[in-house]
Amino acid sequence: MAAPGIEVCRDADHLARAAAERFSDLHSIADRFTVALSGGSTPRRLFTLLAGPPFSESIDWEKIYFFWGDERCVPPDHPDSNYRMASETLLSKVPVPERNIHRIPAEDPDHQRAAESYSETISRFFAPSPPRFDLVLLGMGADGHTASLFPDTTALTVTDRIAVPNYVPKFDAWRITLTAPVINTAKQVIFLVSGADKAPALHEVIEGHHDPRMYPSQLIAPSDGNLTWLIDQDAAGQLTLK
Ligand code: 6PG
């Protein structure tokens, strides 16, 4: 595994632009570009940028296949849905074929069935090879979680499944998430982290002692791929790197 690259951007807007440029560059070198999107609020700027010129006009949307790293167990039109956010800000605004979009069926009240269905979708898509995303976009919470791999939750130790349901006590809610091993097969993993509230966790994740049960973002270490941290100056506030 290559050492993680850390790029500190001036602010959230510069962070989004750096991410958009990497997205565009990475897609241009792939015949078929498979990407697992992150959720939450940070990627909203990135998606909005990609949905407009110059990116919307230069990106070959037909060859991009969209998946998600995780989803809240809500309907796809729910305000908390990661799919809804991506659809509203990007997917509804660019000519990506509907068949290229692989939403997590997280509205299924049977969370295990939802995770198995999504795992099957991914497995079939990449068959006969094992799943290997060209790009996995990740965010990081102020508690050091990523995707829906939250501190001290059962999904952290699953190594034999592509996606699993994960109960998150702090929200009293269920999520569906890719497992760390699947993320770690990716060719490129890019964390987007913005805001001073993330600074303490980012210091612990990158520079602190190894404790992935408490800081699940430390689980992310691509075995044969690149890990990049795109962070803004606020989020970098407690890093000692010069
Ligand atoms: C989710 C995300 C989650 C997110 C972090 C950061 O479903 O919420 O996948 O892992 O990336 O919580 O969220 P913000 O970007 O909103 O800070």
Tab-separated table of C-alpha atoms and ligand atoms in Angstrom:
chain	number	residue	atom	x	y	z
A	1	MET	CA	0.000	0.000	0.000
A	2	ALA	CA	1.299	3.414	-0.975
A	3	ALA	CA	1.596	5.900	1.852
A	4	PRO	CA	-1.565	7.977	2.042
A	5	GLY	CA	-1.375	11.250	0.199
A	6	ILE	CA	-2.634	14.272	2.058
A	7	GLU	CA	-3.671	17.382	0.160
A	8	VAL	CA	-4.680	20.379	2.244
A	9	CYS	CA	-7.009	22.756	0.440
A	10	ARG	CA	-7.723	26.347	1.439
A	11	ASP	CA	-11.438	25.848	2.096
A	12	ALA	CA	-14.443	23.667	1.289
A	13	ASP	CA	-14.846	25.136	-2.189
A	14	HIS	CA	-11.220	24.486	-3.127
A	15	LEU	CA	-11.608	20.999	-1.652
A	16	ALA	CA	-14.590	20.293	-3.873
A	17	ARG	CA	-12.728	21.566	-6.934
A	18	ALA	CA	-9.696	19.411	-6.189
A	19	ALA	CA	-11.986	16.413	-5.813
A	20	ALA	CA	-13.809	17.197	-9.056
A	21	GLU	CA	-10.526	17.438	-10.951
A	22	ARG	CA	-9.376	14.096	-9.544
A	23	PHE	CA	-12.736	12.514	-10.369
A	24	SER	CA	-12.499	13.793	-13.927
A	25	ASP	CA	-8.869	12.714	-14.349
A	26	LEU	CA	-9.519	9.246	-12.927
A	27	HIS	CA	-12.582	8.677	-15.083
A	28	SER	CA	-10.679	9.691	-18.224
A	29	ILE	CA	-8.172	6.831	-17.873
A	30	ALA	CA	-10.797	4.120	-17.401
A	31	ASP	CA	-12.768	2.316	-20.095
A	32	ARG	CA	-15.464	1.669	-17.515
A	33	PHE	CA	-15.357	3.851	-14.397
A	34	THR	CA	-16.930	2.416	-11.264
A	35	VAL	CA	-17.401	4.746	-8.310
A	36	ALA	CA	-18.936	4.334	-4.859
A	37	LEU	CA	-20.231	7.689	-3.659
A	38	SER	CA	-20.097	8.913	-0.088
A	39	GLY	CA	-23.038	10.460	1.662
A	40	GLY	CA	-23.581	13.182	4.206
A	41	SER	CA	-23.130	16.869	3.404
A	42	THR	CA	-19.474	17.236	2.362
A	43	PRO	CA	-19.825	15.723	-1.121
A	44	ARG	CA	-22.734	18.039	-1.963
A	45	ARG	CA	-20.317	20.727	-3.236
A	46	LEU	CA	-18.427	18.161	-5.292
A	47	PHE	CA	-21.579	16.768	-6.888
A	48	THR	CA	-22.841	20.260	-7.672
A	49	LEU	CA	-19.519	21.116	-9.348
A	50	LEU	CA	-19.561	17.926	-11.425
A	51	ALA	CA	-23.115	18.712	-12.549
A	52	GLY	CA	-22.030	21.956	-14.191
A	53	PRO	CA	-19.503	23.106	-16.789
A	54	PRO	CA	-16.683	22.412	-17.398
A	55	PHE	CA	-17.030	18.994	-15.771
A	56	SER	CA	-20.536	18.165	-16.940
A	57	GLU	CA	-19.447	18.737	-20.537
A	58	SER	CA	-16.048	17.033	-20.380
A	59	ILE	CA	-16.965	13.919	-18.428
A	60	ASP	CA	-18.125	10.866	-20.394
A	61	TRP	CA	-21.105	10.013	-18.202
A	62	GLU	CA	-22.065	6.952	-20.257
A	63	LYS	CA	-19.053	5.037	-18.981
A	64	ILE	CA	-19.520	5.809	-15.297
A	65	TYR	CA	-21.264	3.330	-12.999
A	66	PHE	CA	-22.510	4.670	-9.703
A	67	PHE	CA	-22.742	2.818	-6.424
A	68	TRP	CA	-22.818	4.024	-2.827
A	69	GLY	CA	-20.515	3.344	0.086
A	70	ASP	CA	-23.433	3.404	2.473
A	71	GLU	CA	-27.054	4.393	2.860
A	72	ARG	CA	-29.439	5.274	5.587
A	73	CYS	CA	-32.340	2.828	5.974
A	74	VAL	CA	-34.917	5.260	4.652
A	75	PRO	CA	-36.861	5.552	1.375
A	76	PRO	CA	-34.930	6.974	-1.592
A	77	ASP	CA	-36.965	10.169	-1.499
A	78	HIS	CA	-36.353	10.739	2.208
A	79	PRO	CA	-34.400	13.923	3.136
A	80	ASP	CA	-31.742	11.758	4.839
A	81	SER	CA	-31.197	9.532	1.791
A	82	ASN	CA	-27.667	9.620	0.353
A	83	TYR	CA	-29.161	8.531	-2.957
A	84	ARG	CA	-31.596	11.444	-2.933
A	85	MET	CA	-28.803	13.943	-2.287
A	86	ALA	CA	-26.682	12.554	-5.141
A	87	SER	CA	-29.689	12.380	-7.443
A	88	GLU	CA	-30.787	15.943	-6.741
A	89	THR	CA	-27.303	17.497	-6.999
A	90	LEU	CA	-25.777	15.400	-9.772
A	91	LEU	CA	-27.428	12.325	-11.249
A	92	SER	CA	-30.605	14.082	-12.356
A	93	LYS	CA	-28.539	16.780	-14.088
A	94	VAL	CA	-26.137	14.737	-16.226
A	95	PRO	CA	-26.748	12.111	-18.941
A	96	VAL	CA	-25.790	9.055	-16.936
A	97	PRO	CA	-27.914	6.096	-18.042
A	98	GLU	CA	-30.352	4.912	-15.378
A	99	ARG	CA	-28.985	1.365	-15.788
A	100	ASN	CA	-25.597	2.667	-14.593
A	101	ILE	CA	-26.978	3.704	-11.207
A	102	HIS	CA	-26.997	1.033	-8.514
A	103	ARG	CA	-28.852	2.385	-5.512
A	104	ILE	CA	-28.764	0.546	-2.200
A	105	PRO	CA	-32.340	-0.748	-1.554
A	106	ALA	CA	-32.117	0.491	2.024
A	107	GLU	CA	-35.816	1.183	2.308
A	108	ASP	CA	-36.375	-2.580	2.671
A	109	PRO	CA	-37.454	-3.121	6.286
A	110	ASP	CA	-35.529	-6.411	6.156
A	111	HIS	CA	-32.071	-4.870	6.507
A	112	GLN	CA	-30.261	-8.160	6.010
A	113	ARG	CA	-32.136	-8.752	2.761
A	114	ALA	CA	-31.287	-5.218	1.602
A	115	ALA	CA	-27.578	-5.747	2.300
A	116	GLU	CA	-27.588	-9.138	0.584
A	117	SER	CA	-29.381	-7.708	-2.440
A	118	TYR	CA	-26.863	-4.893	-2.770
A	119	SER	CA	-23.978	-7.318	-2.266
A	120	GLU	CA	-25.391	-9.511	-5.018
A	121	THR	CA	-25.704	-6.521	-7.342
A	122	ILE	CA	-22.055	-5.627	-6.802
A	123	SER	CA	-20.887	-9.220	-7.080
A	124	ARG	CA	-22.755	-9.740	-10.375
A	125	PHE	CA	-21.567	-6.424	-11.755
A	126	PHE	CA	-17.896	-7.268	-11.334
A	127	ALA	CA	-18.167	-11.018	-12.071
A	128	PRO	CA	-16.215	-13.078	-12.865
A	129	SER	CA	-13.673	-10.867	-11.082
A	130	PRO	CA	-14.068	-9.967	-7.417
A	131	PRO	CA	-15.449	-6.509	-6.702
A	132	ARG	CA	-12.898	-3.740	-7.215
A	133	PHE	CA	-14.134	-0.156	-7.505
A	134	ASP	CA	-12.080	2.283	-9.537
A	135	LEU	CA	-12.877	4.933	-6.952
A	136	VAL	CA	-14.433	4.942	-3.506
A	137	LEU	CA	-15.282	8.377	-2.158
A	138	LEU	CA	-15.459	8.555	1.629
A	139	GLY	CA	-16.291	11.127	4.230
A	140	MET	CA	-15.323	11.067	7.880
A	141	GLY	CA	-17.489	11.921	10.833
A	142	ALA	CA	-16.313	13.927	13.843
A	143	ASP	CA	-16.219	10.576	15.666
A	144	GLY	CA	-13.851	9.085	13.091
A	145	HIS	CA	-16.430	6.901	11.328
A	146	THR	CA	-16.496	6.448	7.592
A	147	ALA	CA	-19.225	5.117	5.338
A	148	SER	CA	-21.491	3.660	8.023
A	149	LEU	CA	-18.635	2.015	9.850
A	150	PHE	CA	-19.225	3.639	13.227
A	151	PRO	CA	-17.126	3.216	16.359
A	152	ASP	CA	-17.757	0.010	18.295
A	153	THR	CA	-20.358	-1.368	15.862
A	154	THR	CA	-20.669	-4.883	14.494
A	155	ALA	CA	-19.872	-4.009	10.868
A	156	LEU	CA	-16.283	-3.120	11.761
A	157	THR	CA	-15.175	-6.727	12.065
A	158	VAL	CA	-17.033	-8.254	9.100
A	159	THR	CA	-14.556	-9.555	6.548
A	160	ASP	CA	-16.567	-12.060	4.488
A	161	ARG	CA	-19.341	-9.909	3.026
A	162	ILE	CA	-19.526	-7.033	0.565
A	163	ALA	CA	-22.219	-5.034	2.347
A	164	VAL	CA	-23.911	-5.469	5.711
A	165	PRO	CA	-26.598	-3.856	7.828
A	166	ASN	CA	-25.215	-1.943	10.787
A	167	TYR	CA	-27.166	-0.698	13.779
A	168	VAL	CA	-25.865	2.664	14.975
A	169	PRO	CA	-26.784	3.191	18.655
A	170	LYS	CA	-25.975	6.921	18.634
A	171	PHE	CA	-28.710	7.453	16.056
A	172	ASP	CA	-30.889	4.504	17.116
A	173	ALA	CA	-30.950	3.781	13.400
A	174	TRP	CA	-29.940	1.145	10.867
A	175	ARG	CA	-27.613	1.718	7.969
A	176	ILE	CA	-26.375	-0.414	5.050
A	177	THR	CA	-22.630	-0.128	4.496
A	178	LEU	CA	-19.815	-1.541	2.423
A	179	THR	CA	-17.404	-3.431	4.623
A	180	ALA	CA	-13.816	-2.279	5.031
A	181	PRO	CA	-12.296	-5.170	3.045
A	182	VAL	CA	-14.357	-4.280	-0.026
A	183	ILE	CA	-13.397	-0.623	0.228
A	184	ASN	CA	-9.775	-1.698	0.570
A	185	THR	CA	-9.810	-3.510	-2.780
A	186	ALA	CA	-10.444	-0.212	-4.575
A	187	LYS	CA	-7.923	1.247	-6.977
A	188	GLN	CA	-8.405	4.722	-5.512
A	189	VAL	CA	-9.906	5.733	-2.176
A	190	ILE	CA	-10.370	9.435	-1.589
A	191	PHE	CA	-11.495	10.879	1.731
A	192	LEU	CA	-13.108	14.304	1.585
A	193	VAL	CA	-12.933	15.964	5.006
A	194	SER	CA	-13.946	19.538	5.696
A	195	GLY	CA	-14.490	21.622	8.811
A	196	ALA	CA	-12.884	22.322	12.168
A	197	ASP	CA	-15.199	19.870	13.901
A	198	LYS	CA	-13.343	17.067	12.135
A	199	ALA	CA	-9.863	18.238	13.219
A	200	PRO	CA	-9.573	16.235	16.476
A	201	ALA	CA	-10.694	12.965	14.884
A	202	LEU	CA	-8.547	13.555	11.805
A	203	HIS	CA	-5.485	13.976	14.007
A	204	GLU	CA	-6.319	10.716	15.816
A	205	VAL	CA	-7.060	8.809	12.605
A	206	ILE	CA	-3.948	9.927	10.734
A	207	GLU	CA	-1.444	10.586	13.514
A	208	GLY	CA	-2.838	8.875	16.594
A	209	HIS	CA	-2.337	5.320	17.832
A	210	HIS	CA	-3.990	2.557	15.854
A	211	ASP	CA	-7.427	1.954	17.328
A	212	PRO	CA	-9.876	1.234	14.493
A	213	ARG	CA	-12.605	0.133	16.885
A	214	MET	CA	-12.765	3.730	18.101
A	215	TYR	CA	-11.599	5.361	14.846
A	216	PRO	CA	-13.003	3.190	12.036
A	217	SER	CA	-11.518	5.410	9.323
A	218	GLN	CA	-8.231	3.734	10.286
A	219	LEU	CA	-9.608	0.518	8.775
A	220	ILE	CA	-9.203	2.056	5.327
A	221	ALA	CA	-5.888	0.932	3.856
A	222	PRO	CA	-6.164	-0.101	0.186
A	223	SER	CA	-4.221	-3.325	-0.350
A	224	ASP	CA	-3.377	-2.562	-3.982
A	225	GLY	CA	-4.558	0.970	-4.467
A	226	ASN	CA	-4.043	4.579	-3.492
A	227	LEU	CA	-5.415	6.360	-0.445
A	228	THR	CA	-5.751	10.120	-0.640
A	229	TRP	CA	-6.970	12.551	1.994
A	230	LEU	CA	-8.406	15.734	0.520
A	231	ILE	CA	-8.893	17.987	3.526
A	232	ASP	CA	-9.428	21.674	4.086
A	233	GLN	CA	-7.328	23.848	6.387
A	234	ASP	CA	-9.974	23.814	9.110
A	235	ALA	CA	-10.035	20.028	9.221
A	236	ALA	CA	-6.225	19.957	9.137
A	237	GLY	CA	-6.004	22.257	12.158
A	238	GLN	CA	-4.652	19.640	14.577
A	239	LEU	CA	-2.384	17.767	12.188
A	240	THR	CA	1.323	18.121	12.916
A	241	LEU	CA	2.335	17.534	9.271
A	242	LYS	CA	4.302	20.433	7.897
B	1	6PG	C1	-23.287	9.149	5.687
B	1	6PG	C2	-21.889	9.130	5.147
B	1	6PG	C3	-20.940	9.346	6.286
B	1	6PG	C4	-20.382	10.726	6.057
B	1	6PG	C5	-19.751	11.266	7.307
B	1	6PG	C6	-19.364	12.727	7.117
B	1	6PG	O1	-24.122	8.369	5.239
B	1	6PG	O2	-23.515	10.034	6.535
B	1	6PG	O3	-21.586	8.166	4.329
B	1	6PG	O4	-19.891	8.422	6.371
B	1	6PG	O5	-19.429	10.676	4.993
B	1	6PG	O6	-20.699	11.161	8.341
B	1	6PG	O7	-20.565	13.443	6.907
B	1	6PG	P1	-20.560	15.006	6.571
B	1	6PG	O8	-19.937	15.128	5.217
B	1	6PG	O9	-22.002	15.389	6.580
B	1	6PG	O10	-19.736	15.664	7.647
